[in-house]
Amino acid sequence: MKKIQTVIVDDMPLARQKLARFLNEDSEIEIVAECGNGLEAIDAITSLKPELVFLDIQMPEVDGFEVLDHIGLEHMPVFIFVTAFDHFALKAFEVNALDYLLKPYDRERFMQALHRAKKHLHRAEPEPRDERLLALLKTLNPEQKFLKRLAVKTSGRTIFLMIDEIDWIETAGNYLELHVGKDVHLIRERMNQLETRLDPTRFVRIHRTTIVNLDRIKELQPLFNGDQTVILRNGNQLTLSRTYRDRLLALMEEG
């Protein structure tokens, strides 16, 4: 019997060990690579062409969504996101994740996800979109509260920015630039960490380096290779990667 070639991607060794332990219980699974970061994941997926990938979202330098961006959704095998943050559940659905394991998950929940993956791989027709959405929604935490203001230290002062005042956010080395009107404020925080604290119905990732306030978007214009230019109401222009396009359009239409 041909085994399902599987890749594990997580920057935490204990998390990889847990996945490997559960996967090794299934005789249909063959673990062909374990990756500790996004770059290793891109190399492994590209060269080994596995059928199944367990992909961590929160990783330094290149996160799970950026791995998808590099591989391209049309070339990505069946993948299951594994993360400590329920913030990404709907976004995971938009990029076609088969399932979404929220840490800390138990053996029973893992086996449910693995069963769905095997079922998906063995049948000719893909699982209906509604079934996958319902499964992902079960992982959401309705009690989650989002950030309302940010403390920014500048010139010996600490100012408090209301989140709704921010036009867009982009990475700048080890810092984030918060664009508020004509002002730019720097904070030392990772993009992925801040994203988990923002209301996903108000702020959305449009590129691996950029998050935008949905209320500031005026229009989209085609760029190339599926990317688009996001034009803000103040005239600034940002780049929308095709990886994030469907989610942005869905949120704008819901608006």
Short mmCIF file of C-alpha atoms in Angstrom, two decimals:
data_model
loop_
_atom_site.label_atom_id
_atom_site.label_comp_id
_atom_site.label_asym_id
_atom_site.label_seq_id
_atom_site.Cartn_x
_atom_site.Cartn_y
_atom_site.Cartn_z
CA MET A 1 0.00 0.00 0.00
CA LYS A 2 1.34 3.39 -1.01
CA LYS A 3 1.82 5.58 2.03
CA ILE A 4 0.80 9.23 2.34
CA GLN A 5 3.99 11.25 2.25
CA THR A 6 3.74 13.89 4.94
CA VAL A 7 5.76 16.95 5.97
CA ILE A 8 5.70 18.53 9.43
CA VAL A 9 6.44 22.26 9.72
CA ASP A 10 6.75 23.96 13.12
CA ASP A 11 9.48 26.10 14.68
CA MET A 12 8.93 24.46 18.07
CA PRO A 13 10.73 21.09 18.47
CA LEU A 14 8.21 19.83 21.02
CA ALA A 15 5.35 20.67 18.67
CA ARG A 16 7.06 18.72 15.86
CA GLN A 17 7.64 15.79 18.19
CA LYS A 18 3.97 15.73 19.16
CA LEU A 19 2.85 15.69 15.53
CA ALA A 20 5.38 13.00 14.65
CA ARG A 21 4.29 10.85 17.59
CA PHE A 22 0.63 10.97 16.54
CA LEU A 23 1.42 10.48 12.85
CA ASN A 24 3.63 7.47 13.53
CA GLU A 25 0.61 5.71 15.02
CA ASP A 26 -0.93 5.53 11.55
CA SER A 27 0.52 2.92 9.19
CA GLU A 28 -0.69 4.85 6.14
CA ILE A 29 1.53 7.83 6.96
CA GLU A 30 5.19 8.28 6.02
CA ILE A 31 6.89 11.38 7.44
CA VAL A 32 9.33 12.49 4.75
CA ALA A 33 10.54 15.74 6.35
CA GLU A 34 10.37 17.80 9.52
CA CYS A 35 10.99 21.52 9.05
CA GLY A 36 11.80 24.08 11.73
CA ASN A 37 11.09 27.21 9.69
CA GLY A 38 9.30 28.49 6.63
CA LEU A 39 12.32 28.42 4.33
CA GLU A 40 12.96 24.74 5.08
CA ALA A 41 9.27 24.10 4.45
CA ILE A 42 9.40 25.74 1.02
CA ASP A 43 12.42 23.63 0.05
CA ALA A 44 10.88 20.39 1.36
CA ILE A 45 7.48 20.90 -0.26
CA THR A 46 9.03 21.94 -3.56
CA SER A 47 11.53 19.07 -3.76
CA LEU A 48 9.65 16.21 -2.07
CA LYS A 49 6.15 17.05 -3.30
CA PRO A 50 4.36 15.50 -0.30
CA GLU A 51 0.65 14.81 -0.32
CA LEU A 52 -0.02 16.18 3.15
CA VAL A 53 1.53 19.03 5.18
CA PHE A 54 0.97 20.05 8.80
CA LEU A 55 1.88 23.73 8.69
CA ASP A 56 2.46 26.06 11.63
CA ILE A 57 1.32 29.63 11.02
CA GLN A 58 3.40 31.51 13.57
CA MET A 59 7.07 31.14 12.60
CA PRO A 60 9.92 33.67 12.55
CA GLU A 61 10.94 35.28 9.25
CA VAL A 62 8.66 33.23 6.99
CA ASP A 63 5.28 32.25 8.42
CA GLY A 64 2.77 29.69 7.23
CA PHE A 65 0.88 32.09 4.99
CA GLU A 66 4.15 33.21 3.43
CA VAL A 67 5.00 29.57 2.73
CA LEU A 68 1.73 29.36 0.79
CA ASP A 69 2.63 32.56 -0.99
CA HIS A 70 5.94 31.11 -2.15
CA ILE A 71 4.61 27.69 -3.14
CA GLY A 72 1.43 28.97 -4.75
CA LEU A 73 -1.95 27.57 -3.80
CA GLU A 74 -2.27 25.70 -7.08
CA HIS A 75 0.90 23.70 -6.24
CA MET A 76 0.30 23.31 -2.51
CA PRO A 77 -0.60 19.80 -1.33
CA VAL A 78 -3.39 19.18 1.16
CA PHE A 79 -2.43 21.10 4.27
CA ILE A 80 -3.66 21.46 7.83
CA PHE A 81 -2.77 24.58 9.80
CA VAL A 82 -1.48 24.14 13.33
CA THR A 83 -1.42 27.26 15.48
CA ALA A 84 -1.90 28.64 18.97
CA PHE A 85 -4.14 31.44 17.69
CA ASP A 86 -7.79 31.06 16.70
CA HIS A 87 -7.59 34.48 15.07
CA PHE A 88 -6.50 32.87 11.82
CA ALA A 89 -9.29 30.32 11.45
CA LEU A 90 -11.38 32.09 8.82
CA LYS A 91 -8.28 33.26 7.01
CA ALA A 92 -7.09 29.66 6.92
CA PHE A 93 -10.36 28.71 5.29
CA GLU A 94 -9.94 31.42 2.67
CA VAL A 95 -6.56 30.00 1.62
CA ASN A 96 -8.12 26.55 1.34
CA ALA A 97 -6.72 24.85 4.44
CA LEU A 98 -8.34 21.46 4.96
CA ASP A 99 -8.44 21.81 8.74
CA TYR A 100 -7.17 23.94 11.58
CA LEU A 101 -5.60 22.47 14.71
CA LEU A 102 -5.65 24.90 17.59
CA LYS A 103 -2.89 24.34 20.16
CA PRO A 104 -3.04 22.76 22.61
CA TYR A 105 -5.00 20.04 20.82
CA ASP A 106 -5.46 16.51 22.09
CA ARG A 107 -5.05 13.17 20.36
CA GLU A 108 -8.77 12.89 19.58
CA ARG A 109 -8.87 16.26 17.83
CA PHE A 110 -5.68 15.43 15.91
CA MET A 111 -7.11 12.12 14.73
CA GLN A 112 -10.25 13.89 13.51
CA ALA A 113 -8.09 16.17 11.38
CA LEU A 114 -5.99 13.27 10.09
CA HIS A 115 -9.11 11.27 9.26
CA ARG A 116 -10.46 14.20 7.25
CA ALA A 117 -7.18 14.51 5.41
CA LYS A 118 -7.06 10.82 4.52
CA LYS A 119 -10.70 10.87 3.46
CA HIS A 120 -10.01 13.90 1.29
CA LEU A 121 -6.96 12.29 -0.32
CA HIS A 122 -8.74 9.00 -1.02
CA ARG A 123 -11.81 10.37 -2.71
CA ALA A 124 -12.01 11.88 -6.17
CA GLU A 125 -14.24 14.82 -5.29
CA PRO A 126 -12.98 17.52 -2.89
CA GLU A 127 -14.78 18.01 0.39
CA PRO A 128 -17.65 20.52 0.06
CA ARG A 129 -16.68 24.05 1.06
CA ASP A 130 -19.52 24.32 3.62
CA GLU A 131 -18.31 21.25 5.53
CA ARG A 132 -14.81 22.65 5.81
CA LEU A 133 -16.12 26.04 6.94
CA LEU A 134 -18.26 24.49 9.66
CA ALA A 135 -15.29 22.48 10.92
CA LEU A 136 -13.14 25.59 11.09
CA LEU A 137 -15.79 27.68 12.79
CA LYS A 138 -15.90 25.15 15.62
CA THR A 139 -12.35 26.20 16.50
CA LEU A 140 -13.21 29.87 16.96
CA ASN A 141 -13.29 31.48 20.39
CA PRO A 142 -16.27 33.86 20.57
CA GLU A 143 -14.88 35.43 23.73
CA GLN A 144 -11.78 36.79 22.03
CA LYS A 145 -11.26 40.54 22.52
CA PHE A 146 -9.19 42.69 20.23
CA LEU A 147 -6.83 45.58 20.71
CA LYS A 148 -8.36 49.09 21.01
CA ARG A 149 -5.24 51.23 21.48
CA LEU A 150 -1.46 50.96 21.23
CA ALA A 151 1.22 52.59 23.39
CA VAL A 152 3.96 54.15 21.26
CA LYS A 153 7.17 55.53 22.77
CA THR A 154 8.61 58.52 20.93
CA SER A 155 11.07 61.26 21.94
CA GLY A 156 10.82 60.38 25.60
CA ARG A 157 7.03 60.38 25.55
CA THR A 158 4.46 57.62 25.39
CA ILE A 159 1.48 58.34 23.20
CA PHE A 160 -1.60 56.19 22.85
CA LEU A 161 -2.92 55.53 19.38
CA MET A 162 -6.49 54.42 18.90
CA ILE A 163 -6.39 51.39 16.63
CA ASP A 164 -9.04 52.82 14.32
CA GLU A 165 -6.72 55.78 13.58
CA ILE A 166 -4.15 53.54 11.86
CA ASP A 167 -4.29 53.55 8.05
CA TRP A 168 -1.89 50.68 7.45
CA ILE A 169 0.96 48.78 9.06
CA GLU A 170 4.12 47.53 7.41
CA THR A 171 7.31 45.82 8.47
CA ALA A 172 10.58 47.75 8.74
CA GLY A 173 13.31 45.37 9.83
CA ASN A 174 12.70 44.45 13.45
CA TYR A 175 10.06 47.17 13.75
CA LEU A 176 6.60 47.92 12.49
CA GLU A 177 5.64 51.22 10.94
CA LEU A 178 2.20 52.46 11.95
CA HIS A 179 0.92 54.89 9.35
CA VAL A 180 -1.53 57.40 10.81
CA GLY A 181 -2.35 60.24 8.44
CA LYS A 182 0.95 61.97 7.65
CA ASP A 183 2.62 60.51 10.75
CA VAL A 184 4.60 57.28 10.97
CA HIS A 185 5.17 55.65 14.36
CA LEU A 186 7.59 52.81 15.06
CA ILE A 187 6.97 49.98 17.48
CA ARG A 188 9.15 46.96 18.13
CA GLU A 189 6.82 44.03 17.52
CA ARG A 190 6.46 41.24 14.99
CA MET A 191 3.78 41.53 12.36
CA ASN A 192 2.28 38.15 13.18
CA GLN A 193 2.02 38.96 16.88
CA LEU A 194 0.24 42.25 16.26
CA GLU A 195 -2.05 40.69 13.67
CA THR A 196 -3.40 38.23 16.23
CA ARG A 197 -4.46 41.14 18.44
CA LEU A 198 -6.29 43.08 15.72
CA ASP A 199 -9.95 42.65 14.84
CA PRO A 200 -9.83 40.52 11.64
CA THR A 201 -13.00 42.19 10.36
CA ARG A 202 -11.31 45.62 10.53
CA PHE A 203 -7.68 44.93 9.70
CA VAL A 204 -6.56 42.45 7.08
CA ARG A 205 -3.21 41.22 5.80
CA ILE A 206 -2.81 42.07 2.12
CA HIS A 207 0.88 41.13 1.78
CA ARG A 208 3.43 39.37 3.96
CA THR A 209 4.70 42.85 4.93
CA THR A 210 1.44 44.79 5.10
CA ILE A 211 -1.80 44.99 7.08
CA VAL A 212 -4.40 47.56 6.08
CA ASN A 213 -7.41 49.17 7.74
CA LEU A 214 -10.35 48.08 5.59
CA ASP A 215 -12.12 51.41 6.06
CA ARG A 216 -9.22 53.20 4.33
CA ILE A 217 -9.47 51.26 1.06
CA LYS A 218 -10.89 53.17 -1.89
CA GLU A 219 -10.30 50.85 -4.85
CA LEU A 220 -8.23 48.03 -6.32
CA GLN A 221 -6.42 48.03 -9.62
CA PRO A 222 -4.82 45.03 -11.41
CA LEU A 223 -1.04 44.80 -11.17
CA PHE A 224 0.47 41.53 -12.50
CA ASN A 225 0.46 37.78 -11.79
CA GLY A 226 -2.76 38.11 -9.81
CA ASP A 227 -1.41 40.87 -7.55
CA GLN A 228 -3.30 44.13 -7.30
CA THR A 229 -2.68 47.71 -6.23
CA VAL A 230 -4.69 48.85 -3.21
CA ILE A 231 -5.45 52.57 -3.42
CA LEU A 232 -6.31 54.20 -0.11
CA ARG A 233 -8.63 57.16 0.39
CA ASN A 234 -5.60 59.36 1.14
CA GLY A 235 -3.98 58.40 -2.17
CA ASN A 236 -1.34 56.03 -0.84
CA GLN A 237 -0.85 52.83 -2.81
CA LEU A 238 -0.11 49.38 -1.38
CA THR A 239 0.38 45.95 -2.96
CA LEU A 240 -2.18 43.18 -2.55
CA SER A 241 -0.63 39.71 -2.95
CA ARG A 242 -2.83 37.17 -4.71
CA THR A 243 -2.55 34.91 -1.64
CA TYR A 244 -4.62 37.37 0.37
CA ARG A 245 -6.87 38.60 -2.44
CA ASP A 246 -9.92 36.37 -1.88
CA ARG A 247 -10.12 37.12 1.83
CA LEU A 248 -9.86 40.88 1.25
CA LEU A 249 -12.57 40.81 -1.40
CA ALA A 250 -14.84 38.76 0.85
CA LEU A 251 -14.40 41.18 3.74
CA MET A 252 -14.97 44.21 1.53
CA GLU A 253 -18.18 42.73 0.16
CA GLU A 254 -19.40 41.89 3.65
CA GLY A 255 -18.51 45.45 4.73
#
